[in-house]
Coordinates of C-alpha atoms and ligand atoms in Angstrom, one line a residue:
Chain Z
X1 CA -0.1 0.2 0.1
X2 CA 1.6 3.3 -1.1
X3 CA 0.2 6.9 -1.4
X4 CA 1.5 9.5 -3.6
X5 CA 1.0 13.1 -3.2
X6 CA 1.7 15.9 -5.7
X7 CA 3.3 19.0 -4.1
X8 CA 2.6 22.1 -6.4
X9 CA 5.2 24.8 -6.2
X10 CA 4.7 28.5 -6.7
X11 CA 8.2 30.3 -7.4
X12 CA 10.1 27.3 -5.7
X13 CA 7.9 27.3 -2.5
X14 CA 5.0 25.4 -1.0
X15 CA 1.8 27.1 0.0
X16 CA -0.2 26.0 3.0
X17 CA -2.7 24.2 0.7
X18 CA 0.5 21.8 -0.2
X19 CA 1.3 21.2 3.5
X20 CA -2.6 20.2 3.8
X21 CA -2.6 17.9 1.1
X22 CA 0.5 16.1 2.5
X23 CA -1.3 16.0 5.8
X24 CA -4.5 14.5 4.3
X25 CA -2.5 11.9 2.3
X26 CA -0.5 11.0 5.4
X27 CA -3.5 10.0 7.3
X28 CA -4.8 8.0 4.5
X29 CA -1.2 6.0 4.3
X30 CA -1.7 5.7 8.4
X31 CA -5.2 4.3 8.0
X32 CA -4.3 1.9 5.3
X33 CA -0.9 1.0 6.8
X34 CA 1.4 2.2 4.1
X35 CA 4.0 5.0 3.3
X36 CA 3.8 8.4 1.5
X37 CA 6.0 9.6 -1.1
X38 CA 5.8 13.3 -2.4
X39 CA 6.5 14.4 -6.0
X40 CA 7.7 18.2 -6.8
X41 CA 8.1 19.3 -10.3
X42 CA 10.0 22.4 -11.1
X43 CA 12.9 24.0 -9.1
X44 CA 12.1 23.6 -5.6
X45 CA 14.6 24.9 -2.7
X46 CA 15.9 22.0 -0.8
X47 CA 14.6 23.4 2.5
X48 CA 11.1 23.4 1.4
X49 CA 11.4 19.7 0.1
X50 CA 12.7 18.7 3.5
X51 CA 9.9 20.6 5.2
X52 CA 7.4 18.1 3.6
X53 CA 8.8 15.6 6.2
X54 CA 7.1 17.6 8.7
X55 CA 3.7 16.6 7.4
X56 CA 4.6 13.1 7.0
X57 CA 6.1 12.4 3.6
X58 CA 9.1 9.7 3.9
X59 CA 10.5 10.5 0.6
X60 CA 10.1 13.1 -2.3
X61 CA 10.7 12.6 -5.9
X62 CA 12.4 15.7 -7.0
X63 CA 12.0 16.4 -10.9
X64 CA 14.1 19.1 -12.1
X65 CA 14.2 20.0 -15.8
X66 CA 14.0 23.4 -17.4
X67 CA 11.4 22.3 -19.8
X68 CA 9.1 21.9 -16.9
X69 CA 9.6 25.1 -15.1
X70 CA 6.0 26.4 -16.0
X71 CA 3.1 24.2 -15.5
X72 CA 1.9 22.4 -18.5
X73 CA -0.6 19.9 -17.5
X74 CA 0.0 17.3 -20.1
X75 CA 3.6 16.9 -19.1
X76 CA 3.1 17.3 -15.4
X77 CA 0.2 14.5 -15.8
X78 CA 2.6 12.1 -17.6
X79 CA 5.2 12.7 -15.0
X80 CA 3.0 12.0 -12.0
X81 CA 1.4 8.9 -13.7
X82 CA 5.0 7.6 -14.4
X83 CA 5.8 8.2 -10.6
X84 CA 2.7 6.5 -9.5
X85 CA 3.8 3.3 -11.5
X86 CA 7.1 3.4 -10.3
X87 CA 5.9 3.6 -6.6
X88 CA 3.1 1.2 -7.0
X89 CA 0.9 4.0 -5.7
X90 CA -2.6 2.9 -4.9
X91 CA -4.0 6.2 -4.2
X92 CA -2.9 9.8 -5.4
X93 CA -3.5 12.9 -3.8
X94 CA -3.5 16.5 -5.0
X95 CA -4.9 19.9 -4.1
X96 CA -8.1 21.0 -5.8
X97 CA -6.2 24.1 -7.1
X98 CA -6.7 25.6 -10.4
X99 CA -3.8 23.7 -11.6
X100 CA -5.0 20.5 -9.7
X101 CA -8.2 20.7 -11.6
X102 CA -6.4 20.7 -14.9
X103 CA -4.2 17.9 -14.0
X104 CA -6.0 15.4 -11.8
X105 CA -8.6 14.3 -14.6
X106 CA -5.5 13.5 -17.1
X107 CA -3.8 11.5 -14.5
X108 CA -7.0 9.5 -14.0
X109 CA -7.3 8.8 -17.5
X110 CA -3.7 7.6 -17.6
X111 CA -4.1 5.2 -14.8
X112 CA -7.7 4.4 -15.5
X113 CA -8.4 5.6 -12.1
X114 CA -11.7 7.0 -10.5
X115 CA -11.1 10.5 -9.5
X116 CA -13.0 12.3 -6.6
X117 CA -12.5 16.1 -6.8
X118 CA -13.6 18.7 -4.1
X119 CA -13.0 16.0 -1.4
X120 CA -13.8 17.5 2.1
X121 CA -13.1 14.2 4.2
X122 CA -10.8 11.2 4.7
X123 CA -11.9 8.3 2.6
X124 CA -14.1 5.6 4.2
X125 CA -13.4 1.8 3.6
X126 CA -16.5 0.2 5.2
X127 CA -17.3 -3.0 4.0
X128 CA -14.7 -3.1 1.1
X129 CA -15.9 0.0 -0.4
X130 CA -13.6 3.0 -0.9
X131 CA -15.7 6.3 -0.7
X132 CA -15.0 9.8 -0.3
X133 CA -17.4 12.7 0.6
X134 CA -17.3 15.7 -1.9
X135 CA -18.9 18.9 -2.5
X136 CA -21.9 18.8 -5.0
X137 CA -24.4 21.0 -6.3
X138 CA -22.3 24.1 -5.5
X139 CA -22.2 23.4 -1.8
X140 CA -26.0 22.9 -1.5
X141 CA -25.1 19.0 -1.0
X142 CA -22.3 16.4 -0.5
X143 CA -21.9 13.2 -2.7
X144 CA -20.5 10.2 -1.2
X145 CA -18.6 8.8 -4.1
X146 CA -17.2 5.2 -4.5
X147 CA -14.0 4.8 -6.5
X148 CA -14.1 1.2 -7.9
X149 CA -10.8 1.1 -9.8
X150 CA -7.7 -0.2 -8.7
X151 CA -5.7 3.3 -8.4
X152 CA -7.7 6.1 -6.9
X153 CA -7.2 9.9 -7.1
X154 CA -8.4 12.4 -4.7
X155 CA -8.2 16.4 -5.2
X156 CA -8.7 17.6 -1.7
X157 CA -10.7 20.9 -1.3
X158 CA -8.5 23.7 0.2
X159 CA -9.3 24.3 3.9
X160 CA -11.2 21.0 4.3
X161 CA -8.6 19.1 6.5
X162 CA -6.2 21.5 7.8
X163 CA -2.4 21.2 8.3
X164 CA -1.1 18.4 10.7
X165 CA 2.6 18.3 11.7
X166 CA 4.4 15.4 12.7
X167 CA 8.1 14.4 12.9
X168 CA 9.8 12.3 10.7
X169 CA 12.9 11.8 8.2
X170 CA 12.6 12.7 4.5
X171 CA 14.8 11.5 1.7
X172 CA 15.0 13.5 -1.4
X173 CA 15.4 11.5 -4.6
X174 CA 16.0 12.8 -8.0
X175 CA 13.4 11.5 -10.6
X176 CA 13.9 12.6 -14.4
X177 CA 11.4 10.6 -16.6
X178 CA 11.6 11.6 -20.2
X179 CA 9.3 14.2 -21.3
X180 CA 7.5 13.8 -24.7
X181 CA 7.7 16.8 -27.1
X182 CA 3.9 16.3 -27.8
X183 CA 3.3 16.9 -24.0
X184 CA 4.9 20.4 -24.4
X185 CA 2.7 21.8 -27.3
X186 CA 0.9 24.3 -24.8
X187 CA 3.1 27.3 -24.2
X188 CA 3.0 29.4 -21.2
X189 CA 3.6 33.2 -22.5
X190 CA 3.2 35.1 -19.2
X191 CA 2.2 34.7 -15.7
X192 CA 0.8 37.6 -13.9
X193 CA 0.4 37.1 -10.2
X194 CA -0.3 39.8 -7.6
X195 CA 1.9 38.5 -4.9
X196 CA 0.9 40.9 -2.1
X197 CA -2.9 39.6 -2.3
X198 CA -4.0 36.6 -0.4
X199 CA -5.6 34.4 -3.1
X200 CA -9.4 33.7 -2.6
X201 CA -9.6 29.7 -3.0
X202 CA -6.9 29.2 -0.2
X203 CA -7.8 32.2 2.2
X204 CA -8.9 31.2 5.6
X205 CA -10.8 34.6 6.3
X206 CA -12.9 36.4 3.5
X207 CA -14.5 39.6 3.6
X208 CA -17.1 39.9 0.8
X209 CA -19.3 42.8 -0.4
X210 CA -22.5 43.2 -2.8
X211 CA -24.7 45.7 -4.5
X212 CA -25.2 47.3 -1.1
X213 CA -21.7 49.2 -1.4
X214 CA -23.4 51.4 -4.3
X215 CA -20.3 51.7 -6.3
X216 CA -16.6 50.6 -6.8
X217 CA -15.4 53.9 -5.3
X218 CA -16.6 52.6 -1.9
X219 CA -14.5 49.4 -1.8
X220 CA -11.7 51.4 0.2
X221 CA -13.4 50.3 3.7
X222 CA -13.7 46.9 2.5
X223 CA -10.2 46.4 1.4
X224 CA -9.0 48.0 4.7
X225 CA -11.0 45.8 6.7
X226 CA -9.6 42.8 4.8
X227 CA -6.1 43.8 5.3
X228 CA -6.5 44.4 8.8
X229 CA -7.8 40.8 9.1
X230 CA -5.4 39.3 6.6
X231 CA -8.5 38.3 4.5
X232 CA -8.9 37.9 0.9
X233 CA -11.6 39.9 -0.7
X234 CA -14.7 38.6 -2.7
X235 CA -18.0 39.9 -4.0
X236 CA -21.4 39.0 -5.4
X237 CA -22.0 38.4 -8.9
X238 CA -23.6 41.7 -10.1
X239 CA -20.7 43.4 -8.8
X240 CA -18.2 41.7 -11.0
X241 CA -20.8 42.0 -13.9
X242 CA -20.8 45.6 -13.3
X243 CA -16.9 45.6 -13.5
X244 CA -16.9 47.1 -9.9
X245 CA -14.5 44.2 -9.0
X246 CA -12.9 41.6 -11.2
X247 CA -14.6 38.3 -12.0
X248 CA -11.9 36.4 -10.0
X249 CA -13.4 37.8 -6.9
X250 CA -17.0 36.5 -7.8
X251 CA -18.3 33.9 -5.4
X252 CA -21.2 31.6 -5.8
X253 CA -22.9 29.2 -8.0
X254 CA -21.3 30.5 -11.1
X255 CA -18.3 32.0 -9.6
X256 CA -16.0 30.2 -7.2
X257 CA -17.0 27.9 -4.3
X258 CA -15.2 28.8 -1.0
X259 CA -15.0 27.3 2.4
X260 CA -13.1 29.7 4.5
X261 CA -13.1 29.8 8.4
X262 CA -14.7 33.1 8.3
X263 CA -16.9 34.7 5.5
X264 CA -17.9 38.3 6.1
X265 CA -20.8 39.1 3.8
X266 CA -21.4 43.1 3.7
X267 CA -24.3 44.4 1.6
X268 CA -25.1 41.3 0.1
X269 CA -29.0 39.8 0.2
X270 CA -28.2 36.3 0.3
X271 CA -29.5 35.0 -2.9
X272 CA -29.4 30.9 -3.3
X273 CA -27.0 31.3 -6.2
X274 CA -24.7 33.3 -3.9
X275 CA -25.2 30.9 -0.8
X276 CA -24.1 28.0 -3.1
X277 CA -20.7 29.0 -3.0
X278 CA -20.2 30.0 0.4
X279 CA -22.4 28.4 2.7
X280 CA -19.6 25.6 3.6
X281 CA -17.9 28.6 5.3
X282 CA -17.4 27.6 9.0
X283 CA -18.4 31.0 10.4
X284 CA -20.6 33.5 8.5
X285 CA -21.1 37.1 9.4
X286 CA -23.6 39.3 7.7
X287 CA -23.9 43.0 7.7
X288 CA -27.1 44.4 6.0
X289 CA -29.4 47.2 6.7
X290 CA -32.5 45.0 5.8
X291 CA -33.3 42.8 8.8
X292 CA -35.1 40.7 6.4
X293 CA -32.4 39.9 4.1
X294 CA -32.4 36.1 3.6
X295 CA -28.7 36.0 4.4
X296 CA -29.4 36.3 8.0
X297 CA -31.1 32.8 8.0
X298 CA -27.6 31.1 7.4
X299 CA -25.5 33.6 9.2
X300 CA -23.7 32.6 12.7
X301 CA -23.4 36.6 13.7
X302 CA -25.1 39.6 12.3
X303 CA -25.5 43.3 12.6
X304 CA -28.5 44.9 11.1
X305 CA -27.2 48.3 10.1
X306 CA -25.9 50.5 7.4
X307 CA -22.6 49.3 5.9
X308 CA -21.2 52.9 5.6
X309 CA -21.6 53.3 9.2
X310 CA -20.9 49.8 10.5
X311 CA -17.7 48.8 8.7
X312 CA -15.8 52.0 9.6
X313 CA -16.7 51.1 13.4
X314 CA -15.6 47.7 12.8
X315 CA -12.3 48.7 11.5
X316 CA -12.0 51.0 14.6
X317 CA -12.9 48.2 16.9
X318 CA -10.6 45.7 15.1
X319 CA -7.7 48.2 15.4
X320 CA -8.2 48.5 19.1
X321 CA -8.6 44.6 19.3
X322 CA -5.1 44.5 17.8
X323 CA -3.8 47.1 20.2
Chain P
X1 CA -13.2 26.0 -38.6
X2 CA -15.1 23.4 -36.7
X3 CA -16.0 23.9 -33.0
X4 CA -17.3 21.2 -30.7
X5 CA -19.2 22.5 -27.5
X6 CA -20.0 20.2 -24.6
X7 CA -23.3 20.9 -22.8
X8 CA -24.4 19.4 -19.7
X9 CA -28.1 19.3 -18.6
X10 CA -28.3 20.5 -15.1
X11 CA -31.1 21.8 -12.6
X12 CA -31.8 25.5 -12.8
X13 CA -29.7 27.6 -10.1
X14 CA -32.8 28.2 -8.0
X15 CA -33.4 24.7 -7.3
X16 CA -33.9 23.6 -4.0
X17 CA -31.7 20.3 -3.7
X18 CA -33.3 17.1 -2.4
X19 CA -32.9 13.6 -2.6
X20 CA -35.2 10.4 -2.7
X21 CA -34.6 6.7 -2.4
X22 CA -32.9 6.8 0.8
X23 CA -30.6 9.7 -0.5
X24 CA -29.4 7.8 -3.2
X25 CA -31.2 9.9 -6.2
X26 CA -31.5 13.5 -7.0
X27 CA -35.0 14.3 -6.6
X28 CA -36.3 15.8 -10.1
X29 CA -39.7 16.3 -9.1
X30 CA -40.7 19.9 -10.3
X31 CA -37.2 20.9 -11.2
X32 CA -36.4 23.0 -14.2
X33 CA -33.7 22.0 -16.2
X34 CA -31.3 24.3 -17.9
X35 CA -27.9 24.4 -20.3
X36 CA -25.3 24.4 -17.6
X37 CA -24.3 28.4 -17.1
X38 CA -20.8 27.9 -18.1
X39 CA -21.6 25.8 -20.9
X40 CA -23.5 28.7 -22.2
X41 CA -20.6 30.9 -22.0
X42 CA -18.5 28.4 -23.9
X43 CA -21.3 28.2 -26.6
X44 CA -21.6 32.0 -26.7
X45 CA -17.9 32.1 -27.2
X46 CA -17.8 29.5 -29.9
X47 CA -20.5 31.1 -31.7
X48 CA -18.5 34.7 -31.8
X49 CA -15.5 32.8 -33.1
X50 CA -17.3 31.4 -36.0
X51 CA -19.3 34.7 -36.8
X52 CA -19.3 35.9 -40.5
X53 CA -19.2 32.4 -41.9
X54 CA -15.8 31.7 -40.4
X55 CA -17.0 28.3 -39.0
X56 CA -19.6 25.9 -37.6
X57 CA -20.5 25.1 -33.8
X58 CA -21.8 21.6 -33.0
X59 CA -23.0 20.9 -29.6
X60 CA -22.7 17.8 -28.1
X61 CA -24.5 16.1 -24.7
X62 CA -24.3 12.8 -23.3
X63 CA -27.6 12.1 -21.8
X64 CA -31.0 10.3 -22.2
X65 CA -33.9 11.7 -24.4
X66 CA -35.3 14.0 -21.8
X67 CA -32.0 16.2 -22.3
X68 CA -33.4 17.3 -25.8
X69 CA -35.0 20.6 -24.8
X70 CA -31.7 21.5 -23.3
X71 CA -30.0 20.6 -26.3
X72 CA -32.8 22.7 -28.5
X73 CA -32.1 25.7 -26.3
X74 CA -28.4 25.4 -27.3
X75 CA -29.4 25.2 -30.8
X76 CA -31.8 28.4 -30.3
X77 CA -28.8 30.4 -28.9
X78 CA -26.9 29.4 -32.2
X79 CA -25.3 26.2 -32.5
X80 CA -25.4 24.7 -36.0
X81 CA -26.0 21.3 -35.3
X82 CA -26.2 18.8 -32.4
X83 CA -25.3 15.3 -31.3
X84 CA -26.7 13.5 -28.1
X85 CA -24.9 10.3 -27.1
X86 CA -27.9 8.3 -25.8
X87 CA -26.7 7.3 -22.2
X88 CA -27.2 8.4 -18.7
X89 CA -23.9 10.1 -17.8
X90 CA -22.5 7.9 -15.3
X91 CA -19.2 9.7 -14.4
X92 CA -16.8 12.3 -16.1
X93 CA -14.8 9.4 -17.1
X94 CA -17.6 7.9 -19.1
X95 CA -18.7 11.1 -20.2
X96 CA -15.3 12.2 -21.6
X97 CA -14.8 9.0 -23.3
X98 CA -18.0 9.3 -25.2
X99 CA -17.0 12.9 -26.3
X100 CA -13.6 11.8 -27.3
X101 CA -14.9 9.0 -29.4
X102 CA -17.3 11.1 -31.2
X103 CA -14.6 13.8 -31.7
X104 CA -12.2 11.2 -33.5
X105 CA -14.9 10.8 -36.3
X106 CA -15.0 14.4 -37.1
X107 CA -12.2 17.1 -37.5
X108 CA -12.7 19.5 -34.9
X109 CA -10.3 22.5 -34.5
X110 CA -11.4 22.8 -30.8
X111 CA -13.5 21.7 -28.2
X112 CA -15.0 23.8 -25.4
X113 CA -16.5 22.9 -22.3
X114 CA -17.9 24.8 -19.2
X115 CA -15.5 24.9 -16.3
X116 CA -17.7 22.6 -14.2
X117 CA -21.3 21.3 -14.3
X118 CA -23.2 22.9 -11.3
X119 CA -24.7 19.7 -10.4
X120 CA -21.9 17.4 -9.5
X121 CA -19.2 20.1 -9.8
X122 CA -16.5 17.8 -11.3
X123 CA -14.3 20.1 -13.5
X124 CA -13.1 16.7 -14.9
X125 CA -14.7 16.3 -18.4
X126 CA -12.5 18.9 -20.3
X127 CA -9.3 17.5 -19.1
X128 CA -10.2 14.0 -19.4
X129 CA -11.3 14.5 -23.1
X130 CA -7.9 16.1 -23.7
X131 CA -6.2 13.0 -22.3
X132 CA -8.3 10.7 -24.4
X133 CA -7.6 12.4 -27.5
X134 CA -3.9 13.2 -26.5
X135 CA -4.2 16.9 -27.1
X136 CA -3.8 19.9 -24.8
X137 CA -6.2 20.9 -22.2
X138 CA -6.5 24.2 -20.5
X139 CA -8.8 24.6 -17.6
X140 CA -10.8 27.3 -16.3
X141 CA -10.1 29.9 -18.9
X142 CA -11.2 33.5 -18.8
X143 CA -10.2 34.6 -22.4
X144 CA -10.1 32.9 -25.6
X145 CA -8.6 34.3 -29.0
X146 CA -8.1 32.3 -32.2
X147 CA -6.1 33.4 -35.2
X148 CA -7.3 30.3 -37.4
X149 CA -4.5 28.1 -36.2
X150 CA -3.0 29.5 -32.8
X151 CA -5.3 30.1 -29.8
X152 CA -4.2 32.5 -27.1
X153 CA -5.8 31.6 -23.8
X154 CA -5.9 33.4 -20.3
X155 CA -6.2 30.9 -17.6
X156 CA -6.9 31.4 -13.9
X157 CA -4.5 30.8 -11.3
X158 CA -4.5 31.6 -7.6
X159 CA -4.3 35.2 -7.3
X160 CA -3.6 36.2 -10.9
X161 CA -3.7 34.7 -14.4
X162 CA -1.4 32.8 -16.8
X163 CA -1.4 33.3 -20.7
X164 CA -0.9 30.1 -22.6
X165 CA -0.5 29.8 -26.3
X166 CA -1.7 26.7 -28.1
X167 CA -1.2 25.7 -32.1
X168 CA -3.2 22.7 -33.1
X169 CA -6.1 21.0 -31.6
X170 CA -7.1 21.6 -27.9
X171 CA -9.8 21.5 -25.4
X172 CA -10.7 24.2 -23.0
X173 CA -13.0 24.7 -20.0
X174 CA -14.4 28.2 -20.0
X175 CA -15.3 30.4 -17.0
X176 CA -16.9 33.8 -16.8
X177 CA -15.2 36.4 -18.7
X178 CA -14.7 34.1 -21.7
X179 CA -17.8 35.6 -23.5
X180 CA -21.1 37.1 -22.4
X181 CA -23.8 34.6 -22.4
X182 CA -26.0 35.0 -25.6
X183 CA -29.9 34.8 -25.2
X184 CA -31.8 33.1 -27.9
X185 CA -34.0 35.3 -30.1
X186 CA -37.4 34.4 -31.8
X187 CA -35.7 33.6 -35.1
X188 CA -33.2 31.2 -33.3
X189 CA -35.9 29.8 -31.4
X190 CA -38.0 29.0 -34.7
X191 CA -35.0 27.7 -36.4
X192 CA -33.8 25.4 -33.6
X193 CA -36.6 23.3 -34.1
X194 CA -35.5 22.1 -37.4
X195 CA -31.7 22.2 -37.1
X196 CA -30.1 18.7 -37.2
X197 CA -30.0 16.9 -33.9
X198 CA -28.4 13.3 -34.1
X199 CA -28.7 10.6 -31.5
X200 CA -25.9 8.1 -31.3
X201 CA -25.3 5.1 -29.1
X202 CA -22.8 5.2 -26.4
X203 CA -19.6 3.1 -26.2
X204 CA -18.7 0.8 -23.3
X205 CA -15.7 1.7 -20.9
X206 CA -14.6 0.5 -17.5
X207 CA -16.4 1.9 -14.7
X208 CA -14.1 3.9 -12.3
X209 CA -16.6 5.5 -10.0
X210 CA -20.1 5.8 -8.8
X211 CA -22.1 8.0 -6.4
X212 CA -23.5 5.9 -3.5
X213 CA -25.5 8.5 -1.8
X214 CA -25.9 12.3 -1.1
X215 CA -26.1 14.4 2.0
X216 CA -27.5 17.8 2.8
X217 CA -25.4 20.0 5.0
X218 CA -26.7 20.3 8.6
X219 CA -29.1 23.4 9.0
X220 CA -27.3 26.2 10.7
X221 CA -28.5 27.6 14.2
X222 CA -30.0 31.0 14.4
X223 CA -28.0 34.0 14.0
X224 CA -26.6 35.9 16.9
X225 CA -27.3 39.6 16.3
X226 CA -25.1 42.3 17.6
X227 CA -26.3 46.0 17.9
X228 CA -24.7 48.2 15.1
X229 CA -22.9 50.5 17.7
X230 CA -21.2 47.4 19.5
X231 CA -19.0 46.4 16.9
X232 CA -16.1 45.7 19.5
X233 CA -18.6 42.9 20.7
X234 CA -18.6 41.4 17.3
X235 CA -14.9 41.2 17.2
X236 CA -14.8 39.8 20.8
X237 CA -17.4 37.1 19.8
X238 CA -15.2 36.2 16.8
X239 CA -12.2 36.0 18.9
X240 CA -13.3 34.3 22.1
X241 CA -16.3 32.3 20.9
X242 CA -15.9 31.5 17.2
X243 CA -12.2 31.6 17.5
X244 CA -11.7 32.5 14.1
X245 CA -9.6 35.7 14.5
Ligands
FAD401 C1 -28.0 31.7 -13.4 C2 -27.6 32.4 -12.2 C3 -26.7 32.2 -11.5 C4 -26.2 33.3 -10.4 N1 -25.0 32.9 -9.8 C5 -24.6 33.8 -8.9 C6 -23.2 33.6 -8.2 O1 -22.5 32.9 -8.6 N2 -23.1 34.6 -7.2 C7 -23.8 35.5 -6.8 O2 -23.4 36.4 -6.0 N3 -24.9 35.8 -7.5 C8 -25.4 34.8 -8.4 N4 -26.6 35.3 -9.2 C9 -27.3 36.5 -8.9 C10 -28.2 36.3 -7.5 O3 -29.5 35.8 -7.9 C11 -28.4 37.6 -6.9 O4 -28.9 38.6 -7.9 C12 -27.3 38.3 -6.5 O5 -26.6 37.6 -5.6 C13 -27.5 39.5 -5.6 O6 -26.3 40.3 -5.3 P1 -26.3 41.3 -4.2 O7 -26.5 40.5 -2.9 O8 -25.1 41.8 -4.3 O9 -27.3 42.5 -4.6 P2 -28.6 42.8 -4.2 O10 -29.7 41.5 -4.4 O11 -29.2 44.0 -4.7 O12 -28.7 42.9 -2.5 C14 -28.0 43.9 -2.0 C15 -28.0 43.9 -0.5 O13 -27.5 45.1 0.2 C16 -28.6 45.5 1.1 N5 -27.9 47.0 1.2 C17 -28.2 48.0 0.6 N6 -27.7 49.1 1.0 C18 -27.0 48.8 2.1 C19 -26.3 49.6 3.2 N7 -26.1 50.9 3.0 N8 -25.8 48.9 4.1 C20 -25.7 47.6 4.3 N9 -26.6 46.8 3.5 C21 -27.1 47.5 2.4 C22 -29.8 45.5 0.8 O14 -30.6 45.1 2.0 C23 -29.5 44.2 0.1 O15 -29.7 43.0 1.0 C24 -27.0 34.1 -10.1 C25 -28.3 34.4 -10.7 C26 -28.5 33.7 -11.7 C27 -29.9 33.8 -12.5
AMP402 N1 -23.3 14.9 -19.8 C1 -22.5 15.8 -20.5 N2 -22.7 15.9 -21.8 C2 -21.9 16.7 -22.5 N3 -20.9 17.7 -21.8 C3 -20.7 17.4 -20.5 C4 -21.7 16.7 -19.8 N4 -21.2 16.6 -18.4 C5 -20.2 17.3 -18.4 N5 -20.0 18.0 -19.8 C6 -19.1 19.2 -20.0 O1 -17.8 19.2 -19.3 C7 -18.0 20.3 -18.2 C8 -17.6 20.0 -16.9 O2 -18.1 19.0 -16.3 P1 -18.0 18.4 -15.1 O3 -16.4 17.9 -15.4 O4 -18.9 17.2 -15.0 O5 -18.0 19.3 -14.0 C9 -19.5 20.8 -18.4 O6 -19.3 22.3 -18.2 C10 -19.9 20.5 -19.8 O7 -19.1 21.5 -20.7

């Protein structure tokens, strides 16, 4: 029994979601009595690779190849599938990130493997069945999905499992499978990344605002609140449709689905399509001037009031709290 | 140019999701089915790229005969013809295989999907089609330009975007931003009735997954309201009680 986890790097470093995926994969390996190998592609600092040991990986396959500096899912999928074969992996774990979504399905086809994406719990193996709970209907439900194939692939939702530290030794092994030219036909021309911003899908805290804010010029206080909290910013669909905010911030049924520890919704009514993407947040705070706003029905904490008065006061209170 | 657009048939976004048969089946009673919203975006971009006689758009759906109204809706929006693979889509692996097998019989320049179907939220079909056909797949795109042989694509990444260039055939899954969804007009609706819709039989492939049952999230407790002038109390509750800050 062996588990392989793909550790996605960004500029040679790992993000929290990677340590979460390793922690999750380690728990599976322990439950099934097996060992955990990680695979890293691109140029990752040695200290980063060693850090994977703190989350339970006993070996990391390190693929360094200048052709693979940028993410090309075809080539990456081939390498991960090769690694899975080499390690006789029964289970392959990835983060359900943007890249993970492009990668996992290709690996699944290569290994004739069933894939659960958006997993939110450890697999259950009752009665010889291997099943995993995943988000379905945009967060309005969960689907318990059984994987019936020999090799199984799981893409873990960010923030679903948490990071679990352990102690252990890790060996770094260089791995250099051949890369087919036909796997490199898509060419990355440019990467634009706002490094100072917390990315929404990974964020533990999210401050979100809707049409109640009246116009893009009023987002200053939303950003200030988010900065103070160390939160990412999000918005409702009409807000991004009107170009008040970028589409990448739009959450909900047709935007992205998130499950942060804290979701603060300001001037958002709580339409069913909006709730679909945010209702699996652990704690929801709603600020709305309408006490009848449907969002209050799914909120944990609420303030009925005008955002233009409440948010500046909240910022003051937060500053005071932080001292 | 020939573009194939994959359409899934999903419950309307306002649907209250319930299950029957001991939570093993989605309850379709009274549910309105629609073209998956992301597939509408993919279709709209395909139609834009083919405008002015530059090409044709074929829509494909893996589904049983009850999905035909949804396929007709896609024809009304502006697809030229349609194919239905006659089978209940048992999982993404099965669905992608059917679409890839069909695509092998016709010479498509690109295959467009939605970023995910809003029912099972797989985000799997597009990249699986790419792998079955051994062609590039770009997932979750926000922009697609095509000069007749090379596509320039903007793909979403955490906290930013990546610009990718692909020459030759490819698959992409479209998110918001790729196009404004088109709304069918009267002429579109009339002509959709007579556009070709071909049904073909599915092919067998090994089963790799199945859904055993569903769960609905536990209901939340009632909201704790804090007076508008006591924001410090809210911060305190989030810190002490909820322990999230
Ligand atoms: C197919 C489909 C898909 C959709 N997908 C999504 C999706 O993914 N995400 C999404 O968000 N929506 C989606 N929608 C739209 C959704 O139905 C709602 O229209 C939308 O969420 C409403 O956005 P809002 O709450 O910002 O605006 P509104 O509904 O206009 O609500 C504004 C709220 O602000 C409050 N307010 C006003 N002024 C103030 C103030 N000064 N202080 C405090 N509160 C104030 C009001 O009381 C109100 O509750 C979708 C719709 C369809 C049909
Ligand atoms: N049954 C189906 N028939 C045709 N296309 C589908 C079907 N299911 C999914 N797709 C396509 O694949 C995309 C992603 O779906 P999924 O992988 O199920 O989230 C959808 O947006 C559609 O474009």
